[in-house]
mmCIF file of C-alpha atoms in Angstrom:
data_model
loop_
_atom_site.group_PDB
_atom_site.id
_atom_site.type_symbol
_atom_site.label_atom_id
_atom_site.label_comp_id
_atom_site.label_asym_id
_atom_site.label_seq_id
_atom_site.Cartn_x
_atom_site.Cartn_y
_atom_site.Cartn_z
ATOM 1 C CA UNK X 159 -0.021 -0.086 -0.012
ATOM 2 C CA UNK X 160 3.104 2.093 0.073
ATOM 3 C CA UNK X 161 2.403 3.672 3.596
ATOM 4 C CA UNK X 162 5.305 1.434 5.152
ATOM 5 C CA UNK X 163 7.622 2.231 2.445
ATOM 6 C CA UNK X 164 6.586 6.060 2.959
ATOM 7 C CA UNK X 165 7.145 5.666 6.569
ATOM 8 C CA UNK X 166 10.438 4.116 6.094
ATOM 9 C CA UNK X 167 11.704 6.662 3.730
ATOM 10 C CA UNK X 168 10.859 9.191 6.331
ATOM 11 C CA UNK X 169 11.971 7.321 8.957
ATOM 12 C CA UNK X 170 15.657 6.911 7.185
ATOM 13 C CA UNK X 171 15.455 10.367 5.455
ATOM 14 C CA UNK X 172 18.619 12.616 5.368
ATOM 15 C CA UNK X 173 18.877 16.240 4.617
ATOM 16 C CA UNK X 174 22.190 18.428 4.303
ATOM 17 C CA UNK X 175 22.755 22.165 4.580
ATOM 18 C CA UNK X 176 25.166 24.149 2.828
ATOM 19 C CA UNK X 177 26.003 28.021 2.300
ATOM 20 C CA UNK X 178 28.238 29.722 -0.294
ATOM 21 C CA UNK X 179 29.649 33.215 -0.142
ATOM 22 C CA UNK X 180 30.783 34.698 -3.323
ATOM 23 C CA UNK X 181 32.775 38.300 -3.730
ATOM 24 C CA UNK X 182 31.292 40.929 -6.233
ATOM 25 C CA UNK X 183 32.909 39.089 -8.787
ATOM 26 C CA UNK X 184 31.420 35.683 -8.179
ATOM 27 C CA UNK X 185 34.253 34.476 -6.993
ATOM 28 C CA UNK X 186 33.796 31.994 -4.044
ATOM 29 C CA UNK X 187 35.332 33.082 -0.698
ATOM 30 C CA UNK X 188 33.824 30.599 1.912
ATOM 31 C CA UNK X 189 31.513 27.717 1.280
ATOM 32 C CA UNK X 190 30.763 24.856 4.084
ATOM 33 C CA UNK X 191 28.289 21.862 3.772
ATOM 34 C CA UNK X 192 27.239 19.303 6.117
ATOM 35 C CA UNK X 193 24.467 17.289 7.956
ATOM 36 C CA UNK X 194 22.029 19.378 10.617
ATOM 37 C CA UNK X 195 21.785 17.873 13.924
ATOM 38 C CA UNK X 196 19.325 14.546 14.239
ATOM 39 C CA UNK X 197 16.560 16.852 15.730
ATOM 40 C CA UNK X 198 16.417 18.629 12.350
ATOM 41 C CA UNK X 199 14.728 16.065 10.036
ATOM 42 C CA UNK X 200 13.132 18.236 7.006
ATOM 43 C CA UNK X 201 14.274 21.182 4.796
ATOM 44 C CA UNK X 202 13.030 23.880 6.502
ATOM 45 C CA UNK X 203 15.399 23.000 9.390
ATOM 46 C CA UNK X 204 18.055 22.302 7.267
ATOM 47 C CA UNK X 205 17.902 25.802 5.729
ATOM 48 C CA UNK X 206 17.775 27.164 8.991
ATOM 49 C CA UNK X 207 20.954 25.168 9.965
ATOM 50 C CA UNK X 208 22.733 26.465 6.972
ATOM 51 C CA UNK X 209 21.807 30.262 7.974
ATOM 52 C CA UNK X 210 23.155 29.555 11.431
ATOM 53 C CA UNK X 211 26.011 28.079 10.567
ATOM 54 C CA UNK X 212 26.837 30.842 8.141
ATOM 55 C CA UNK X 213 25.778 33.334 10.906
ATOM 56 C CA UNK X 214 28.482 31.843 13.444
ATOM 57 C CA UNK X 215 31.337 32.414 10.860
ATOM 58 C CA UNK X 216 30.684 35.398 9.133
ATOM 59 C CA UNK X 217 30.630 39.323 9.835
ATOM 60 C CA UNK X 218 27.882 41.058 8.931
ATOM 61 C CA UNK X 219 28.012 43.891 6.163
ATOM 62 C CA UNK X 220 26.388 45.691 3.445
ATOM 63 C CA UNK X 221 25.536 42.791 1.363
ATOM 64 C CA UNK X 222 22.346 40.886 2.320
ATOM 65 C CA UNK X 223 22.348 37.370 3.517
ATOM 66 C CA UNK X 224 20.121 35.295 0.684
ATOM 67 C CA UNK X 225 18.208 32.410 1.165
ATOM 68 C CA UNK X 226 15.676 30.428 -0.946
ATOM 69 C CA UNK X 227 13.542 29.507 1.746
ATOM 70 C CA UNK X 228 10.871 32.068 1.889
ATOM 71 C CA UNK X 229 9.536 30.315 5.532
ATOM 72 C CA UNK X 230 13.185 30.871 6.765
ATOM 73 C CA UNK X 231 13.386 34.526 5.655
ATOM 74 C CA UNK X 232 9.847 34.973 7.434
ATOM 75 C CA UNK X 233 10.992 33.628 10.337
ATOM 76 C CA UNK X 234 13.943 35.834 10.814
ATOM 77 C CA UNK X 235 11.707 38.881 9.843
ATOM 78 C CA UNK X 236 9.622 37.683 12.874
ATOM 79 C CA UNK X 237 12.140 38.154 15.648
ATOM 80 C CA UNK X 238 13.304 36.142 18.241
ATOM 81 C CA UNK X 239 9.675 35.243 19.274
ATOM 82 C CA UNK X 240 9.731 32.488 16.620
ATOM 83 C CA UNK X 241 12.299 30.490 18.752
ATOM 84 C CA UNK X 242 10.042 30.574 21.678
ATOM 85 C CA UNK X 243 6.651 29.486 19.886
ATOM 86 C CA UNK X 244 5.420 26.230 21.263
ATOM 87 C CA UNK X 245 3.952 25.503 17.574
ATOM 88 C CA UNK X 246 6.727 26.179 16.042
ATOM 89 C CA UNK X 247 8.125 22.726 14.890
ATOM 90 C CA UNK X 248 11.686 24.757 14.162
ATOM 91 C CA UNK X 249 11.824 26.390 17.326
ATOM 92 C CA UNK X 250 14.803 25.329 18.781
ATOM 93 C CA UNK X 251 17.089 26.092 15.303
ATOM 94 C CA UNK X 252 15.430 29.232 14.875
ATOM 95 C CA UNK X 253 16.209 30.424 18.884
ATOM 96 C CA UNK X 254 19.945 29.466 17.663
ATOM 97 C CA UNK X 255 19.903 31.535 14.873
ATOM 98 C CA UNK X 256 18.485 34.465 16.111
ATOM 99 C CA UNK X 257 20.865 34.232 19.469
ATOM 100 C CA UNK X 258 23.452 34.462 16.617
ATOM 101 C CA UNK X 259 22.334 37.208 14.537
ATOM 102 C CA UNK X 260 20.800 39.153 17.229
ATOM 103 C CA UNK X 261 23.058 42.135 16.353
ATOM 104 C CA UNK X 262 21.891 42.083 12.559
ATOM 105 C CA UNK X 263 19.270 44.153 11.056
ATOM 106 C CA UNK X 264 16.593 41.326 9.757
ATOM 107 C CA UNK X 265 16.249 43.364 6.735
ATOM 108 C CA UNK X 266 20.169 42.073 6.120
ATOM 109 C CA UNK X 267 18.246 38.659 5.261
ATOM 110 C CA UNK X 268 16.314 38.352 2.055
ATOM 111 C CA UNK X 269 14.739 35.688 -0.473
ATOM 112 C CA UNK X 270 15.484 34.501 -3.745
ATOM 113 C CA UNK X 271 13.842 32.100 -5.653
ATOM 114 C CA UNK X 272 15.269 28.649 -6.121
ATOM 115 C CA UNK X 273 15.908 26.398 -9.092
ATOM 116 C CA UNK X 274 16.361 28.846 -11.568
ATOM 117 C CA UNK X 275 17.358 28.541 -15.118
ATOM 118 C CA UNK X 276 19.645 30.630 -17.272
ATOM 119 C CA UNK X 277 16.831 32.219 -18.595
ATOM 120 C CA UNK X 278 15.436 33.074 -15.388
ATOM 121 C CA UNK X 279 18.591 35.265 -14.711
ATOM 122 C CA UNK X 280 17.868 39.211 -14.988
ATOM 123 C CA UNK X 281 14.294 38.617 -14.746
ATOM 124 C CA UNK X 282 13.358 36.496 -11.825
ATOM 125 C CA UNK X 283 13.027 38.902 -8.679
ATOM 126 C CA UNK X 284 14.256 38.533 -5.034
ATOM 127 C CA UNK X 285 12.559 40.100 -1.885
ATOM 128 C CA UNK X 286 13.879 43.612 -2.395
ATOM 129 C CA UNK X 287 12.776 43.790 -5.854
ATOM 130 C CA UNK X 288 16.292 43.537 -7.347
ATOM 131 C CA UNK X 289 16.977 41.062 -10.439
ATOM 132 C CA UNK X 290 18.457 37.639 -9.809
ATOM 133 C CA UNK X 291 22.041 38.037 -11.090
ATOM 134 C CA UNK X 292 24.294 35.160 -12.519
ATOM 135 C CA UNK X 293 26.311 35.483 -9.406
ATOM 136 C CA UNK X 294 22.934 34.871 -7.498
ATOM 137 C CA UNK X 295 21.901 31.762 -9.267
ATOM 138 C CA UNK X 296 25.668 30.467 -9.406
ATOM 139 C CA UNK X 297 25.989 30.358 -5.909
ATOM 140 C CA UNK X 298 22.965 29.225 -5.031
ATOM 141 C CA UNK X 299 23.401 25.798 -7.502
ATOM 142 C CA UNK X 300 26.383 25.163 -5.801
ATOM 143 C CA UNK X 301 24.941 25.387 -2.021
ATOM 144 C CA UNK X 302 22.262 22.911 -3.473
ATOM 145 C CA UNK X 303 24.952 20.734 -4.750
ATOM 146 C CA UNK X 304 27.097 21.268 -1.588
ATOM 147 C CA UNK X 305 24.001 20.384 0.452
ATOM 148 C CA UNK X 306 23.307 17.131 -1.662
ATOM 149 C CA UNK X 307 27.089 16.202 -1.217
ATOM 150 C CA UNK X 308 27.032 16.261 2.567
ATOM 151 C CA UNK X 309 24.204 13.658 2.312
ATOM 152 C CA UNK X 310 26.179 11.475 0.016
ATOM 153 C CA UNK X 311 28.653 10.888 2.957
ATOM 154 C CA UNK X 312 25.400 9.605 5.310
ATOM 155 C CA UNK X 313 23.191 8.210 2.616
ATOM 156 C CA UNK X 314 21.118 4.804 3.685
ATOM 157 C CA UNK X 315 22.156 2.063 1.571
ATOM 158 C CA UNK X 316 19.502 0.318 -0.363
ATOM 159 C CA UNK X 317 19.868 -3.105 1.628
ATOM 160 C CA UNK X 318 19.598 -1.228 5.067
ATOM 161 C CA UNK X 319 16.287 0.579 3.505
ATOM 162 C CA UNK X 320 15.205 -3.332 2.632
ATOM 163 C CA UNK X 321 15.962 -4.539 6.165
ATOM 164 C CA UNK X 322 13.986 -1.750 7.568
ATOM 165 C CA UNK X 323 11.144 -2.101 5.455
ATOM 166 C CA UNK X 324 11.042 -5.704 6.409
ATOM 167 C CA UNK X 325 10.993 -4.690 10.236
ATOM 168 C CA UNK X 326 8.571 -2.378 9.802
ATOM 169 C CA UNK X 327 6.101 -4.568 7.793
ATOM 170 C CA UNK X 328 6.291 -6.997 11.085
ATOM 171 C CA UNK X 329 5.476 -4.475 13.264
ATOM 172 C CA UNK X 330 2.762 -3.318 11.438
ATOM 173 C CA UNK X 331 1.250 -7.074 11.040
#
């Protein structure tokens, strides 16, 4: 029926995080990637973890932080209260992020669309009304690739997935 398989996939799912920092010419000056802690089990959490990681190692300047996850940018703009909201499933990581950016103007955090094509460059718009540049697209594509690379180090083997499904079916029976 698929429900066990979906459940098994959910239990064994992995998500990676990454960030890329480019200078004004598009040269990558910093990048990092990895897996978030086990308490983070979804893409929104991985995006927040990535922003937390970049906030830990960067010095805010005139250039904004761009994220392709609108709920993350909205959480930053809402303020530190999101880290105490019992209805927020990402409250823990949001609290960490807000502690790391407590002296940074929330307007330094903006949204840009993800998964763009070359045709979208200079056409797609970011949250501040500016157009997505080739540097924006390239750095976003690289961050996506690095996040996937981080997951590859911890991918669940097909044989393990099969054993997990077998056990899940036994428990269900």
